Coordinates of C-alpha atoms and ligand atoms in Angstrom, one line a residue:
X1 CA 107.8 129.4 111.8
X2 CA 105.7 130.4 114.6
X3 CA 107.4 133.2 117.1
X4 CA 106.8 130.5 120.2
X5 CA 111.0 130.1 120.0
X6 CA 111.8 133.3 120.6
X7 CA 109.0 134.3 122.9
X8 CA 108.0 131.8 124.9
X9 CA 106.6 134.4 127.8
X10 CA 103.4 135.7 125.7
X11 CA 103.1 132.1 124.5
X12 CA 102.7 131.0 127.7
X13 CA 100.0 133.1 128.8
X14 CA 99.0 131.4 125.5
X15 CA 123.1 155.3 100.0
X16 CA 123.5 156.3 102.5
X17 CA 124.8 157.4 105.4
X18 CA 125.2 161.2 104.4
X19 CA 121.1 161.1 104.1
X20 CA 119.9 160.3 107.6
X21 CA 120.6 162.1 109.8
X22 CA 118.5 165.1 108.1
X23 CA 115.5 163.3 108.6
X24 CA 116.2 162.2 112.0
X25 CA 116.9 165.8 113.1
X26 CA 113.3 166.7 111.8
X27 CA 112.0 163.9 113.8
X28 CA 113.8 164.6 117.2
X29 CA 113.4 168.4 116.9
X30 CA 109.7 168.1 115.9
X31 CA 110.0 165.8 119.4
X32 CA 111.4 168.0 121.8
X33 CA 109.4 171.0 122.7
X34 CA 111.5 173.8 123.9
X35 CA 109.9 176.4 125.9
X36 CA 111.6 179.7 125.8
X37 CA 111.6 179.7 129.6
X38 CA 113.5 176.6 129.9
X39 CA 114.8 175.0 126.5
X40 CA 114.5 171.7 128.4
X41 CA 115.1 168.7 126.0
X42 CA 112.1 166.2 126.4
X43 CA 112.5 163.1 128.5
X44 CA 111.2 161.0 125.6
X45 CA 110.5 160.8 122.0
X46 CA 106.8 160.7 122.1
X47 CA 106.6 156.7 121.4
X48 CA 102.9 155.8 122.5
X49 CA 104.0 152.7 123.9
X50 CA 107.3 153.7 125.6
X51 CA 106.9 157.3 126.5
X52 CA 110.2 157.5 128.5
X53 CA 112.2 156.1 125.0
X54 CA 115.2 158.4 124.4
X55 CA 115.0 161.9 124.7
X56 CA 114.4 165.4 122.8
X57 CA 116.9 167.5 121.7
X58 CA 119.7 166.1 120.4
X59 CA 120.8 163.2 118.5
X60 CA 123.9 161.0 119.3
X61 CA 126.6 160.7 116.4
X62 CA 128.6 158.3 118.0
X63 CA 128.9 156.1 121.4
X64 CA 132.7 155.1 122.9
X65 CA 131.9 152.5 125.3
X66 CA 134.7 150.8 127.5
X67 CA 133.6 148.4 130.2
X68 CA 134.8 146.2 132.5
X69 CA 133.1 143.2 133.8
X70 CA 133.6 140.4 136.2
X71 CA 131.5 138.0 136.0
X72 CA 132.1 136.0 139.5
X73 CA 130.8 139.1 141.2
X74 CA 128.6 140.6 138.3
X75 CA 130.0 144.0 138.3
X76 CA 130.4 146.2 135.3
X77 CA 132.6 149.4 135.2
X78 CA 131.6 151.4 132.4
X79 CA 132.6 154.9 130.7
X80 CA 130.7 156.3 127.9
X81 CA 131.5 158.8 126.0
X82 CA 129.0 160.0 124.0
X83 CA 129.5 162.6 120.9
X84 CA 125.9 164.6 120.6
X85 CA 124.7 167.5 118.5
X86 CA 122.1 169.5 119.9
X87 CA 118.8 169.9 117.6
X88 CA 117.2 173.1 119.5
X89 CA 119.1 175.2 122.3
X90 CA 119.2 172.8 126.0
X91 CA 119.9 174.1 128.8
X92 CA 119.3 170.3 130.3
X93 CA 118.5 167.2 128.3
X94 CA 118.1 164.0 129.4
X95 CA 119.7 160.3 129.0
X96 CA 118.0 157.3 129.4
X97 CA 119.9 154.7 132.4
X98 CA 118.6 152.4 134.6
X99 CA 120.1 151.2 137.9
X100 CA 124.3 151.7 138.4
X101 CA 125.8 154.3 140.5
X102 CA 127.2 157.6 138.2
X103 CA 130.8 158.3 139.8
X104 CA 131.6 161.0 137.3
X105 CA 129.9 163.3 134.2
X106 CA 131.1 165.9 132.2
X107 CA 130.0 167.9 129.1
X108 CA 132.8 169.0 126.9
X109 CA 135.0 168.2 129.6
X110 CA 132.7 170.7 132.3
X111 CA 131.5 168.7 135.6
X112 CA 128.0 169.1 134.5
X113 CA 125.0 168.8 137.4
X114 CA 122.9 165.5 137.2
X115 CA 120.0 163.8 139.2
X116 CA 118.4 160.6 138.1
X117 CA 114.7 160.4 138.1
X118 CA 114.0 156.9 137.1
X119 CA 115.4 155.8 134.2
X120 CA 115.7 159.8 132.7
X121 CA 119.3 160.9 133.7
X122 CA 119.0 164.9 133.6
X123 CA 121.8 166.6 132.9
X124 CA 122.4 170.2 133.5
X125 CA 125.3 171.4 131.4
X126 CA 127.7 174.0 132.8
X127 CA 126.3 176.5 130.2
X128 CA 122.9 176.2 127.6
X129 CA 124.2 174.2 124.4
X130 CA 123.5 176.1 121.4
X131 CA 121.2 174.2 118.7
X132 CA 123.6 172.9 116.2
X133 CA 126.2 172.5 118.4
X134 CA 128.5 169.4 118.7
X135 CA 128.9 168.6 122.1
X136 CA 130.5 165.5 124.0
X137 CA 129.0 164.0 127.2
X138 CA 131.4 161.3 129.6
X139 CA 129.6 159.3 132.2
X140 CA 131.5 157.3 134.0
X141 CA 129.4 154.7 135.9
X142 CA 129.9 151.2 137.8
X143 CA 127.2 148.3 139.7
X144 CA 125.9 145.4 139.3
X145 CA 124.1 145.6 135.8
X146 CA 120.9 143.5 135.5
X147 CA 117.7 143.0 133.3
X148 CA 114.6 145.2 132.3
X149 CA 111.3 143.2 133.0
X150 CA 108.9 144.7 129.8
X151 CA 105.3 144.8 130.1
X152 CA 105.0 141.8 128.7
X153 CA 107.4 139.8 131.3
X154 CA 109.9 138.8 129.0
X155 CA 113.6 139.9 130.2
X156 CA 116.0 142.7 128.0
X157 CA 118.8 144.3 128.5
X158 CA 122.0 142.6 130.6
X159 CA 121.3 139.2 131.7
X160 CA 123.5 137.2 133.5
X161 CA 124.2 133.9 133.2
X162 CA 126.7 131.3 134.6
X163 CA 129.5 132.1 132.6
X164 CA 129.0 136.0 131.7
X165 CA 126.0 137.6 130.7
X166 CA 123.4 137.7 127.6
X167 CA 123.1 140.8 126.4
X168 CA 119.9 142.1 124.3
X169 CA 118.3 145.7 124.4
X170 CA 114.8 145.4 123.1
X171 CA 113.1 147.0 123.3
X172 CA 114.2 148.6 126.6
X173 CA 117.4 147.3 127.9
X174 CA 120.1 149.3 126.5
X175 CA 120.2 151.2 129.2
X176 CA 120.6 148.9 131.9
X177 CA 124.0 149.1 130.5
X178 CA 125.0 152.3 129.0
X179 CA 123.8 155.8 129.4
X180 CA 122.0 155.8 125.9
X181 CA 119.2 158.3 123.8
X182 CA 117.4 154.5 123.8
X183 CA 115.0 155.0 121.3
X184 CA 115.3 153.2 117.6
X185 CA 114.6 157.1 116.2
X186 CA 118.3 157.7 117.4
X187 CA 121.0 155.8 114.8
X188 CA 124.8 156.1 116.1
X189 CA 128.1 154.8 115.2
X190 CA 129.4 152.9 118.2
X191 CA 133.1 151.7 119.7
X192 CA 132.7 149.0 122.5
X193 CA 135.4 147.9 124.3
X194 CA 135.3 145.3 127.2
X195 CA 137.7 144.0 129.4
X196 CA 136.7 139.7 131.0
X197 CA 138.7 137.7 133.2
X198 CA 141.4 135.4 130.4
X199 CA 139.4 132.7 129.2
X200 CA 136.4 134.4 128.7
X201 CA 134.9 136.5 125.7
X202 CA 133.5 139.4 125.2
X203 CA 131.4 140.0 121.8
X204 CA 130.3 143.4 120.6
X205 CA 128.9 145.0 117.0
X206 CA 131.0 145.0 113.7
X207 CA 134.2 144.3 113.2
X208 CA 136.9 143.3 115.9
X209 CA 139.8 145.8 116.3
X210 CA 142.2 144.2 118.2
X211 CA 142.1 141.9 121.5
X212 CA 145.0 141.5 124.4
X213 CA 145.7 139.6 127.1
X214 CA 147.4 141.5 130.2
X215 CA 147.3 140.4 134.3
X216 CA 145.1 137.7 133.6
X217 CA 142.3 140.0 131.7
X218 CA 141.6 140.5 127.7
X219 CA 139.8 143.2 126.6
X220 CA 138.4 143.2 123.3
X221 CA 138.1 146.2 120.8
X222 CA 134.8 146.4 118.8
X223 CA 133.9 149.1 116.3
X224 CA 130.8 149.3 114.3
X225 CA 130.9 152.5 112.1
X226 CA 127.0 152.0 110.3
X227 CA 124.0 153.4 111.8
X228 CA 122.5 151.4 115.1
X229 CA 119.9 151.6 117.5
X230 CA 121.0 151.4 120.8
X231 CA 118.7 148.4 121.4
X232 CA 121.1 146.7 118.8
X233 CA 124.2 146.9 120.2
X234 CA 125.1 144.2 122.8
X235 CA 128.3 143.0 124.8
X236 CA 127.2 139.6 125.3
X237 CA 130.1 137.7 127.8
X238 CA 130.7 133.9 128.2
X239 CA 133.0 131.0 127.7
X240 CA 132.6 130.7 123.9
X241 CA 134.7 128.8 121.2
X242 CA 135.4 131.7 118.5
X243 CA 135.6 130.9 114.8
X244 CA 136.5 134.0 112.4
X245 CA 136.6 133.7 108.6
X246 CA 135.7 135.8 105.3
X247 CA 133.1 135.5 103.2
X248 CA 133.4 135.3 99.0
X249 CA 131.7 138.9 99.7
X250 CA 134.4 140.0 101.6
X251 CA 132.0 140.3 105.1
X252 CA 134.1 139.4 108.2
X253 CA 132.4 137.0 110.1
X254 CA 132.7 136.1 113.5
X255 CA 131.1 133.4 115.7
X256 CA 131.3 132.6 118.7
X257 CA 129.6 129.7 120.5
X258 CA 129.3 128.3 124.0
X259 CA 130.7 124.6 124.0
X260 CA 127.4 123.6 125.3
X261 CA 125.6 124.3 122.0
X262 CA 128.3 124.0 119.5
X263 CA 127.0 120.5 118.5
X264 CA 123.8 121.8 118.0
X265 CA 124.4 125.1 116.4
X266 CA 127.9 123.6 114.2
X267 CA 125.1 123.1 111.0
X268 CA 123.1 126.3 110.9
X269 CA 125.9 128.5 111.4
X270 CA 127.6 126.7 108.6
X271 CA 124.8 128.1 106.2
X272 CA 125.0 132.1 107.3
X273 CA 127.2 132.8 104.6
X274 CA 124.3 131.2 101.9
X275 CA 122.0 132.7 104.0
X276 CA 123.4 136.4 103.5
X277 CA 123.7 135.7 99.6
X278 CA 120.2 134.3 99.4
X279 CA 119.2 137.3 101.1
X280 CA 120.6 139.8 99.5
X281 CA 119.8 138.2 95.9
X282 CA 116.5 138.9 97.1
X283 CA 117.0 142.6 99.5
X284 CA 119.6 144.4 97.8
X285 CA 123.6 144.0 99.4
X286 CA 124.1 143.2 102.7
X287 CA 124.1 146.6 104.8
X288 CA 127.2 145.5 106.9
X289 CA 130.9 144.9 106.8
X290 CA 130.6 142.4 109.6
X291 CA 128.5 139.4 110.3
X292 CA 128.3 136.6 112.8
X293 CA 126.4 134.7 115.3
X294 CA 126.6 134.9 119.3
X295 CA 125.1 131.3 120.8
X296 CA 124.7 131.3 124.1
X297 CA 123.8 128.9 126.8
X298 CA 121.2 131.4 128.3
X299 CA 117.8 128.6 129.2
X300 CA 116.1 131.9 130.9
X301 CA 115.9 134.3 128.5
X302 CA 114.0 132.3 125.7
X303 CA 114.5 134.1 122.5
X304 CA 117.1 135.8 120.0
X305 CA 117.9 139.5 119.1
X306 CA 119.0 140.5 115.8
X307 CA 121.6 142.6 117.4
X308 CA 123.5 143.9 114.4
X309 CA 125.8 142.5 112.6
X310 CA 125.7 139.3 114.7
X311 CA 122.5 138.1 116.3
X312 CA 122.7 137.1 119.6
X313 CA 120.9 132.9 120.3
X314 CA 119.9 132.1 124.2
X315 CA 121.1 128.2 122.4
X316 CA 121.8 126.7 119.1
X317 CA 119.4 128.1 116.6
X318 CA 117.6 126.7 113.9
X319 CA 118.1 127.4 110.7
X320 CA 114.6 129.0 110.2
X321 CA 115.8 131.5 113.1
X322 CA 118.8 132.0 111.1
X323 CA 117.3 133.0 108.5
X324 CA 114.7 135.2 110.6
X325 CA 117.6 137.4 112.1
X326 CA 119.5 137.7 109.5
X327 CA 116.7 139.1 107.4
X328 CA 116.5 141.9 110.5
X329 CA 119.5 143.1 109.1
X330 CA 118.1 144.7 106.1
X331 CA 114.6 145.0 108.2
X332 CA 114.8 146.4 111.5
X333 CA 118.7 147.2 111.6
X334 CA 119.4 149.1 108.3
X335 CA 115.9 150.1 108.2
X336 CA 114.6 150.9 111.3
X337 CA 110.9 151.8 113.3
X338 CA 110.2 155.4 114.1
X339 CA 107.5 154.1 116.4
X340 CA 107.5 150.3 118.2
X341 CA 103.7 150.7 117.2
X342 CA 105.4 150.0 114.0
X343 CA 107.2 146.6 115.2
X344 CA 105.7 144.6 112.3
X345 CA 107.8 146.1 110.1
X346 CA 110.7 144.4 112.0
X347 CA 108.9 141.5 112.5
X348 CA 106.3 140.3 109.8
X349 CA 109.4 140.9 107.6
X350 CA 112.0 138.6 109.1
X351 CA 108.8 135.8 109.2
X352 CA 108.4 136.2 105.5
X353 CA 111.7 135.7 104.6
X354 CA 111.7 132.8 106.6
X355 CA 108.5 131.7 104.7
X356 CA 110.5 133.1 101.3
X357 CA 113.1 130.8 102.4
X358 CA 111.1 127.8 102.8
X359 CA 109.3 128.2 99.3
X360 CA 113.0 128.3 97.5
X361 CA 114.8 125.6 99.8
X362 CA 112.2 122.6 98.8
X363 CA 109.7 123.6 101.8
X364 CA 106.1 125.2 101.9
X365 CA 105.2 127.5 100.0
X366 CA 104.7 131.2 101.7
X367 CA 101.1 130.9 100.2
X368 CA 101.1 127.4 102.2
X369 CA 101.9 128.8 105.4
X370 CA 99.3 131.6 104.7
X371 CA 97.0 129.0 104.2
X372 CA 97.2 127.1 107.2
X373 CA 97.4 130.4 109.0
X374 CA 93.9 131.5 107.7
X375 CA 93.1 128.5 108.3
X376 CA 92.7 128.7 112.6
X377 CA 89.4 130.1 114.0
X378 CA 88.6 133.8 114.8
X379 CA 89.1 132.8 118.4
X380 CA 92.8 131.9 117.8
X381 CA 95.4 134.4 119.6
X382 CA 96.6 134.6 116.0
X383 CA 94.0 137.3 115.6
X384 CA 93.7 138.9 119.3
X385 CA 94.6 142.2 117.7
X386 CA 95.6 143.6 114.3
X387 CA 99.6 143.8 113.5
X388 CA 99.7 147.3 112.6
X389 CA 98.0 148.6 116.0
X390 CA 99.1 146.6 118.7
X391 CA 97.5 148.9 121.6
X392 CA 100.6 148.5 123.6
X393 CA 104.2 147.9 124.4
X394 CA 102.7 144.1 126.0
X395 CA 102.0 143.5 122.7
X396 CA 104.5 144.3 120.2
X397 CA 106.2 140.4 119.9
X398 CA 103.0 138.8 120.1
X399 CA 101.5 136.0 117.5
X400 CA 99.7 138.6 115.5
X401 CA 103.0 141.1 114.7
X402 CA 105.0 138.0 113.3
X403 CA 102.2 135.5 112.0
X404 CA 99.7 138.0 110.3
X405 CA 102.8 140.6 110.0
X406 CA 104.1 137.8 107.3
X407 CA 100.2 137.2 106.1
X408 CA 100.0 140.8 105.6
X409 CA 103.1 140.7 102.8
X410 CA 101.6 137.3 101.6
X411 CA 98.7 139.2 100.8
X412 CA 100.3 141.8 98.9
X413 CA 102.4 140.1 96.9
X414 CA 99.1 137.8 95.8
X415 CA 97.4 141.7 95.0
X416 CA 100.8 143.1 92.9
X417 CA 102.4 140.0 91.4
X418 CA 105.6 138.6 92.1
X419 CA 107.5 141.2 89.9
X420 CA 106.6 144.4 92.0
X421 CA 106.3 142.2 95.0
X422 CA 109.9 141.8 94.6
X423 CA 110.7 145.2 93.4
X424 CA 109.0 146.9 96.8
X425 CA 111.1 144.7 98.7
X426 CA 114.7 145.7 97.2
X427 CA 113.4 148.9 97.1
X428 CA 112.4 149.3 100.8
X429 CA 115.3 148.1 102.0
X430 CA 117.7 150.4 99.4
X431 CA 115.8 153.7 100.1
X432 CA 115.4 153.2 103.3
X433 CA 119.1 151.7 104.2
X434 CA 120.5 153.3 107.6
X435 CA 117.4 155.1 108.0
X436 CA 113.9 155.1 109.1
X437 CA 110.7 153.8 107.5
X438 CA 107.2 153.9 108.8
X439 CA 103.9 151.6 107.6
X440 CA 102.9 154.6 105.3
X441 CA 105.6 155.2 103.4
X442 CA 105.4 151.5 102.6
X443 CA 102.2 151.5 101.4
X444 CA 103.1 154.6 99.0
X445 CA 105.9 152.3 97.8
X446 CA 104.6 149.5 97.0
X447 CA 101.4 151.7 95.8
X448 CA 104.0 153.2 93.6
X449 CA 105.4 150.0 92.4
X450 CA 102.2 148.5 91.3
X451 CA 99.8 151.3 90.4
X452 CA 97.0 149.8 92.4
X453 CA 95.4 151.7 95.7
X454 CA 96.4 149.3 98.2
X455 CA 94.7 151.3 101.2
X456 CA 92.0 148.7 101.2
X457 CA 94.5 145.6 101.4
X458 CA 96.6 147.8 104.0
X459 CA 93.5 148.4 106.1
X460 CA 92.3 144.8 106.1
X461 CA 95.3 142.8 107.0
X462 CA 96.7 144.9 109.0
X463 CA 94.3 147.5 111.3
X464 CA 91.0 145.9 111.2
X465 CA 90.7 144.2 114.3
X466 CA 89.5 140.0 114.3
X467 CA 89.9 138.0 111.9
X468 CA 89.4 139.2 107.9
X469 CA 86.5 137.7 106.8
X470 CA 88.0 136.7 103.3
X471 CA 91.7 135.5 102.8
Ligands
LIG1 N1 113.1 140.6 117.9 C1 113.3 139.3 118.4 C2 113.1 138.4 117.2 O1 112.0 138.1 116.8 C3 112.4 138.9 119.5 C4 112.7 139.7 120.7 C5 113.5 140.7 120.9 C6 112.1 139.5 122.0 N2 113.5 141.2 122.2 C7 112.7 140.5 122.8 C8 111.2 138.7 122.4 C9 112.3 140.6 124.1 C10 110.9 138.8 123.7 C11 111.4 139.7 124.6 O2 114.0 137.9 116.6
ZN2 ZN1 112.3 138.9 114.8

């Protein structure tokens, strides 16, 4: 219930497609100020917290990935080949990469000029790109991939462990491993494919295309046509048993498990396929074709991702964190942040359906957990800073974004009543699906829904710094 499993660092200290991409072309061309001198595409987004987050100028319609990687050495080969469309004119633009060598980069086939600055990768195209156009970028790259450390200490991006490597981009770390516009205002289709020594397994996004076995190496075929942030995908490698079945819902599931957890996790992930169809009884359908679970054996990374389609576990889960990144899929997946300031979007909603799940299985009530959450004094880290304003990128997975995330909804549903509770939470997720949604257009929504003004309640729970004086 409380985020200490999945981030044990801060704890320490203590319909569809067709309508996105219009509205993520306003965003990124409202982003990337082109001067007429230079019609450079911005080296970020503008996110407050990560100001270096994917790039201005174009958005990315699709990423072909194929990699390589040996995981006695820890060296990745990687090509991309990304398919853009340019939102203003560019005469450069930039891509987000950390780390690895560049042995080769083209645009629309041209050896384009590049130098790296950090993580921007600034590409000078043969000739300006004309807004509107479709154009295709291929990087060809190789090193020895390893982690992001985020302001708040906690590892992402590609993690090695013993028997391959864990692989989780958030918020930073999908380019530690692919040439990416790495910013959750970007949404692309994506085809992975990566080639391990026989024996081992490589798992990607969506559905699996095909695997085959030649001079001692498989390679495994990915695709995963909806929508995805880059910090969603993952390639995560290991010695895993695989188990592949079908749901009643027709969602092709695939699991995959290091023999070190398989005891442990054999339970929960027995229950995904109740979980999904409590879920979406209660969000709308299932936004994916593909489901699944990645458990690792990873003891340093210390949480889980809801990469999509198939969350990826440093060890056997429980089946409260089951539940918790499955419900990403409708919240933070399908519908995603436009700003990380945002996070408790992602992340007071996967706690409430945890609490939602609770209330219906025979456990506390979601009003119980509030309870006991109100319940800890103003000194408690639980209200160190309000959920909607988290003042920095250190913060965005602390106590607050989950615990009074998950209060904040509580709180709401208590104001409208079940029956519009219920109805704003279908509804976010169906409006929204494949897109975007920000903290205001909620609040219309479920101001909508009910007919109250719920700026007050909005205000209270969740940008009113300490503790809120009533419950
Ligand atoms: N979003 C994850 C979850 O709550 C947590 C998480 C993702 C995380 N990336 C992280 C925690 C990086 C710490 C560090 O399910
Ligand atoms: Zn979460």
């Amino acid at each position: 219930m409380t985020p200490s499993r999945r981030r044990p660092a801060l704890l320490r200290r203590e319909a569809v497609v067709a309508t996105v991409p219009v509205a993520v072309a306003a965003l990124l061309t409202a982003a990337g100020p082109a001067t007429a001198a230079g019609s450079a595409g911005a080296p970020g987004v503008g996110d407050p917290y990560f100001p270096l987050a994917g790039n201005g100028g174009y958005h990315v319609s699709h990423y072909g990935l194929t990699l390589g990687y040996d995981p006695s050495s820890g060296h990745l080969t990687g090509k991309a080949v990304l398919t853009a469309r340019a939102t203003q004119r560019l005469s450069r633009f930039d891509l987000d990469l950390k780390g690895l060598k560049i042995t080769g980069l083209t645009v629309d086939h041209r050896t384009a000029a590049h130098r790296r600055d950090g993580q921007e990768l600034v590409v000078t195209p043969a000739r300006p790109l004309r807004k509107g156009q479709t154009f295709r970028v291929t990087v060809t790259y190789q090193g020895k991939p390893g982690p992001v450390t985020d302001p708040d200490d906690s590892l992402d991006g590609w993690i090695p462990t013993d028997d391959g490597a864990f692989v989780a981009g958030e918020p930073q770390g999908a380019m530690t491993w692919f040439p990416a516009n790495n910013h959750p205002l970007d949404k692309s289709a994506y085809d992975i494919t990566i080639t391990v020594p026989k024996g081992r397994t490589a798992v990607a996004n969506g559905v699996l295309l095909g695997q085959s076995t030649r001079n001692g190496k498989t390679t495994f075929r990915w695709r995963q046509k909806e929508p995805m942030a880059a910090y969603l995908a993952t390639a995560t490698v290991g010695t895993f048993q695989v188990k592949q079945y079908t749901t009643r819902d027709g969602i092709k599931v695939y699991d995959a498990v290091d023999p070190r957890e398989a005891n442990a996790a054999a339970p929960v992930l027995k229950k995904l396929p109740s979980v999904l169809e409590w879920e979406s009884g209660l969000f709308g359908p299932y936004p994916y074709r593909a489901a699944g679970s990645i458990v690792d054996h990873a003891p340093n990374v210390g949480y889980a991702l809801e990469t999509q389609t198939r969350p990826v576990y440093d060890s056997a889960p429980s089946l409260s964190t089951l539940v918790h990144e499955s419900a990403h899929q409708w919240f933070g997946d399908s519908v995603s942040l436009t700003s990380w300031k945002d996070i408790w979007l992602n992340e007071g909603f996967a706690t409430y359906a945890e609490w939602l799940y609770s209330e219906q299985h025979g456990g506390d009530s979601a009003q119980k957990n509030f309870d006991t959450l109100y319940a800890t004094p103003a000194t408690d880290s639980l209200w160190a800073f309000p959920p909607g304003n988290p003042g920095s990128g250190a913060n965005i997975f602390g106590t607050p974004v989950y615990a009074r995330g998950a209060m904040t909804l509580q709180a709401l549903r208590v104001a409208i009543g079940d029956r519009a509770f219920f109805r704003v939470l279908r509804a976010w997720a169906q409006q929204h699906r494949y897109g975007h949604g920000t903290t205001a257009q909620l609040e219309r929504l479920a101001e909508r829904e009910s007919g109250q003004n719920l700026g007050p309640l909005f205000q209270k729970w969740l940008y009113r710094p300490g503790k809120p004086s009533t419950p």
